[in-house]
Structure formats: C-alpha cells, structure tokens
Coordinates of N, CA, C and O in Angstrom, one line a residue:
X1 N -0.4 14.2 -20.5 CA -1.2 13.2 -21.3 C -1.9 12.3 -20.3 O -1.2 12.0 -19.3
X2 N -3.4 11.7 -20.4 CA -4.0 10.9 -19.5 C -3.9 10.3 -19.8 O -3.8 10.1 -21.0
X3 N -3.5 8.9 -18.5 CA -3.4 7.9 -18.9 C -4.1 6.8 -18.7 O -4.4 6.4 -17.6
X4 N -4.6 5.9 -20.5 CA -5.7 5.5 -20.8 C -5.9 4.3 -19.9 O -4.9 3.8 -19.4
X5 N -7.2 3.5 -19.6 CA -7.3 3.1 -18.4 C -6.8 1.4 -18.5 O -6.1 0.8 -17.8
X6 N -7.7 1.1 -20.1 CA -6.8 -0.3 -20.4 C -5.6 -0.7 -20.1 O -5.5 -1.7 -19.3
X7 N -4.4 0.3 -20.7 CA -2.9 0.1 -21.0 C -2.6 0.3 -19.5 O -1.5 -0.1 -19.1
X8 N -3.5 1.1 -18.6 CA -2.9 1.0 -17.0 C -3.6 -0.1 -16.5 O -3.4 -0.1 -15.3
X9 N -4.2 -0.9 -16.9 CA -4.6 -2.3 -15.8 C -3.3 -2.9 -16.3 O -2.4 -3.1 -15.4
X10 N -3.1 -3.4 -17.9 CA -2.2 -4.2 -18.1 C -1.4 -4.1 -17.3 O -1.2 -4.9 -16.4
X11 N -0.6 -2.9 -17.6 CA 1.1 -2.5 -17.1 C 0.8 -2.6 -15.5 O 1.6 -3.2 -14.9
X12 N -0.4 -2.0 -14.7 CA -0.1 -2.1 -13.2 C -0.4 -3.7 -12.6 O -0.4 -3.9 -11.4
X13 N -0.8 -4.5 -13.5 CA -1.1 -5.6 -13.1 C 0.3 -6.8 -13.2 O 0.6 -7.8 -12.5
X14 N 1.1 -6.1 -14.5 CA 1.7 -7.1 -15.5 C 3.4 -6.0 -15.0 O 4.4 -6.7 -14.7
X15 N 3.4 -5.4 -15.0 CA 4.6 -4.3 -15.0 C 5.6 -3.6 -14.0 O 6.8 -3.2 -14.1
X16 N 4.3 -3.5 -12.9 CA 4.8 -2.8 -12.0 C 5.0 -3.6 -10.8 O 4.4 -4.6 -10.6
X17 N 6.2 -3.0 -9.7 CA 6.1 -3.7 -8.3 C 5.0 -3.7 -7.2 O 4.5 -2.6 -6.9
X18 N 4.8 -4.3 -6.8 CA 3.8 -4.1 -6.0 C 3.5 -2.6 -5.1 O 2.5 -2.0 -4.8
X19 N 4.9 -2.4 -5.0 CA 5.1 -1.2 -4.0 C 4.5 0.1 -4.9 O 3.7 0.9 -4.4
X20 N 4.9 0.2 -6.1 CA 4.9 0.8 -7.6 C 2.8 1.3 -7.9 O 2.2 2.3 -8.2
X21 N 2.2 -0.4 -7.7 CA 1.3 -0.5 -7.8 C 0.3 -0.1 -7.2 O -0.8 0.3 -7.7
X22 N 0.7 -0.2 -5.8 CA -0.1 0.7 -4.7 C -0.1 1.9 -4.0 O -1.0 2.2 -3.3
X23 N 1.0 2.6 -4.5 CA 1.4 4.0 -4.8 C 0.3 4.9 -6.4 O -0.5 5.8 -6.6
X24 N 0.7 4.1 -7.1 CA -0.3 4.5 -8.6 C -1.9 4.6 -8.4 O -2.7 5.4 -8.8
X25 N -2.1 3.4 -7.6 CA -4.0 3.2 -7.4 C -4.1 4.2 -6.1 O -5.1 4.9 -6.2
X26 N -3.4 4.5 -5.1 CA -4.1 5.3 -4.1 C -4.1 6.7 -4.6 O -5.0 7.5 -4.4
X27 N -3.2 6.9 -5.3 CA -2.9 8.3 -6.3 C -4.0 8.6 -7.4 O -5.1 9.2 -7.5
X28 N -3.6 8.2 -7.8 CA -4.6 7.8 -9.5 C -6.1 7.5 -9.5 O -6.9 8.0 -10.4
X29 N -6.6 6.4 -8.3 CA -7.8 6.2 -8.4 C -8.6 6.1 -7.4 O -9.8 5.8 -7.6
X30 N -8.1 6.5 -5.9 CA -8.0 6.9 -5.0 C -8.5 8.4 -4.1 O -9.2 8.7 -3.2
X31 N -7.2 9.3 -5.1 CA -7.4 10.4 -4.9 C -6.3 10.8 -3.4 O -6.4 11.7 -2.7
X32 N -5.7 10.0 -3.4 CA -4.9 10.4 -1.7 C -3.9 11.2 -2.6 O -3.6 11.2 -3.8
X33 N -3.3 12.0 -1.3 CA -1.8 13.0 -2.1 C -0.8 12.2 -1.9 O -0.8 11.2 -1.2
X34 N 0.2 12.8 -2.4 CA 1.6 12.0 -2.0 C 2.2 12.1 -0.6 O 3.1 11.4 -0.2
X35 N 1.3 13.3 0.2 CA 1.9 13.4 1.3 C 1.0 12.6 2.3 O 1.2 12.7 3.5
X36 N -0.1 11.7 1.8 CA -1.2 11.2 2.5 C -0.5 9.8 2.4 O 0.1 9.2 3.4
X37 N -0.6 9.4 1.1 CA 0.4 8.2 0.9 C 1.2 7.9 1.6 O 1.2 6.9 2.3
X38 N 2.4 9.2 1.6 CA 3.8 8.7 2.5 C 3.3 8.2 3.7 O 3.4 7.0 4.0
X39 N 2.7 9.1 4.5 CA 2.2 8.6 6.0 C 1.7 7.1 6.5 O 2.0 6.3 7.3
X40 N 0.6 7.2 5.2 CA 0.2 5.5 4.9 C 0.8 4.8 5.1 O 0.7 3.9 6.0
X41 N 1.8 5.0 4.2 CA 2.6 3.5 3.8 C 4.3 3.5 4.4 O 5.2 2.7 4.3
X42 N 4.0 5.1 5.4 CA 5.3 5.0 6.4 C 6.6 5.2 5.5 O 7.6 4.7 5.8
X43 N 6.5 6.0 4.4 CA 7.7 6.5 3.5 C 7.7 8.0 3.1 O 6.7 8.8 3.1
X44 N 8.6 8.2 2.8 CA 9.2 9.4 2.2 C 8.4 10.3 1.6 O 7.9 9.7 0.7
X45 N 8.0 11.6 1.6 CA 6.9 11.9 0.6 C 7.8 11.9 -1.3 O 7.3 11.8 -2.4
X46 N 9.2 11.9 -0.8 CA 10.0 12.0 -2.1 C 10.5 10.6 -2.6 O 11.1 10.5 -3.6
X47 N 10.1 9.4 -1.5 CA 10.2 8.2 -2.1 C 8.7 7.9 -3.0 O 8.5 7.3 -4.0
X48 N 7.9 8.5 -2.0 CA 6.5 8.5 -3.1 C 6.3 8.6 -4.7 O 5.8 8.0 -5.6
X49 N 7.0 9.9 -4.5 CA 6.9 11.1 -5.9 C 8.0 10.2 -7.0 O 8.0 10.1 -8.2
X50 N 8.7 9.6 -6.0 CA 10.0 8.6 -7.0 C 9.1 7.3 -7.7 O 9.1 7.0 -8.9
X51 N 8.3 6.5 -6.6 CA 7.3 5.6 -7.5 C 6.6 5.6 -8.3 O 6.6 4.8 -9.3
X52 N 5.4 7.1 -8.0 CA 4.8 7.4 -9.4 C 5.1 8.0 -10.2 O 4.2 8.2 -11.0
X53 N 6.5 8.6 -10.6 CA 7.0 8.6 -11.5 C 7.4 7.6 -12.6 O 6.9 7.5 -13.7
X54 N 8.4 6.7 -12.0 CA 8.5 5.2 -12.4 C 7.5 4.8 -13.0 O 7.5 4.7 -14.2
X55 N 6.3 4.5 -12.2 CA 4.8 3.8 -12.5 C 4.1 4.4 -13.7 O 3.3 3.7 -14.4
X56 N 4.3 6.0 -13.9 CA 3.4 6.9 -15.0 C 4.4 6.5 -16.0 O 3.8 6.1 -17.0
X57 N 6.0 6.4 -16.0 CA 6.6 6.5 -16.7 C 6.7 4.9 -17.8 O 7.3 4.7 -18.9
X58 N 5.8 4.0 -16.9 CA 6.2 2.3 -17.4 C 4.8 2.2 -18.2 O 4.6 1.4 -19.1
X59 N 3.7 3.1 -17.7 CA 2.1 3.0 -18.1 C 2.5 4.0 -19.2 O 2.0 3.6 -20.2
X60 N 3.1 4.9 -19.3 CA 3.0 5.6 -20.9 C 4.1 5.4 -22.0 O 4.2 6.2 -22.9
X61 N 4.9 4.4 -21.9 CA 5.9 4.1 -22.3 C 4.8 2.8 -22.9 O 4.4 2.9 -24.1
X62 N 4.2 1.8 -22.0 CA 3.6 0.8 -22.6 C 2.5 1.4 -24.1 O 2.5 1.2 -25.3
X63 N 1.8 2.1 -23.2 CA 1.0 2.9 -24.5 C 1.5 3.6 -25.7 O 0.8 4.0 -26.6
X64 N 2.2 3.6 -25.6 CA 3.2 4.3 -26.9 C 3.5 3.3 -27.5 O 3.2 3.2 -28.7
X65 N 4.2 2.3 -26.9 CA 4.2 0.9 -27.7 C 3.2 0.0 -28.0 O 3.3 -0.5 -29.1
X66 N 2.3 -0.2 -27.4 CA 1.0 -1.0 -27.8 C -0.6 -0.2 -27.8 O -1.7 -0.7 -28.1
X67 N -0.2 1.1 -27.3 CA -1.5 1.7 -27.3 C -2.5 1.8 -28.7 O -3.6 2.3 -28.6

C-alpha cells in the first residue's frame, strides 16, 4: 500500500522520532538504500530496516485512522 503523502508529513513531523524520521525521508524521498543509510548514519543495516518498519508502520496505522 503507498503511503499517501499528507498522512506522512503529519505522522513524520508529529509521530515519529527523529532518528525514525530521518531514516523514512532518506529512504522514501531520497532514494538512499538501507545499506547506504546504515553507513550514513553509522548503524546497523538491520537497525535501519527496524526504523522503517516502525516509521511505515506509525504512517499507515495513522491513515487508517484519519485517512
């Protein structure tokens, strides 16, 4: 399911942790991989994959409720 762009400013502005936030936008609107990320931001490629999961999971959970 894509997720729509509105209900992702709210929730990544309003919802998520920062760490959460900057993992979702280099991914999502960005275009970096998770293994580009990790390097970036000096973590895990599996602590990555653990954020944007979280992050997709708080942005479509919102949408389901207020979308």
């Amino acid at each position: 399911t894509p997720i729509k762009s509105s209900a992702a400013s709210d929730v990544y502005k309003r919802h998520l942790t920062d760490r959460q936030r900057e993992v979702f936008l280099l991914y999502h609107q960005y275009g970096y991989t998770q293994q580009e990320i990790a390097e970036m931001l000096k973590l895990n490629r599996l602590t990555v994959r653990e954020y944007l999961k979280v992050a997709e999971a708080k942005i479509r959970n919102f949408e389901k409720l207020f979308g």
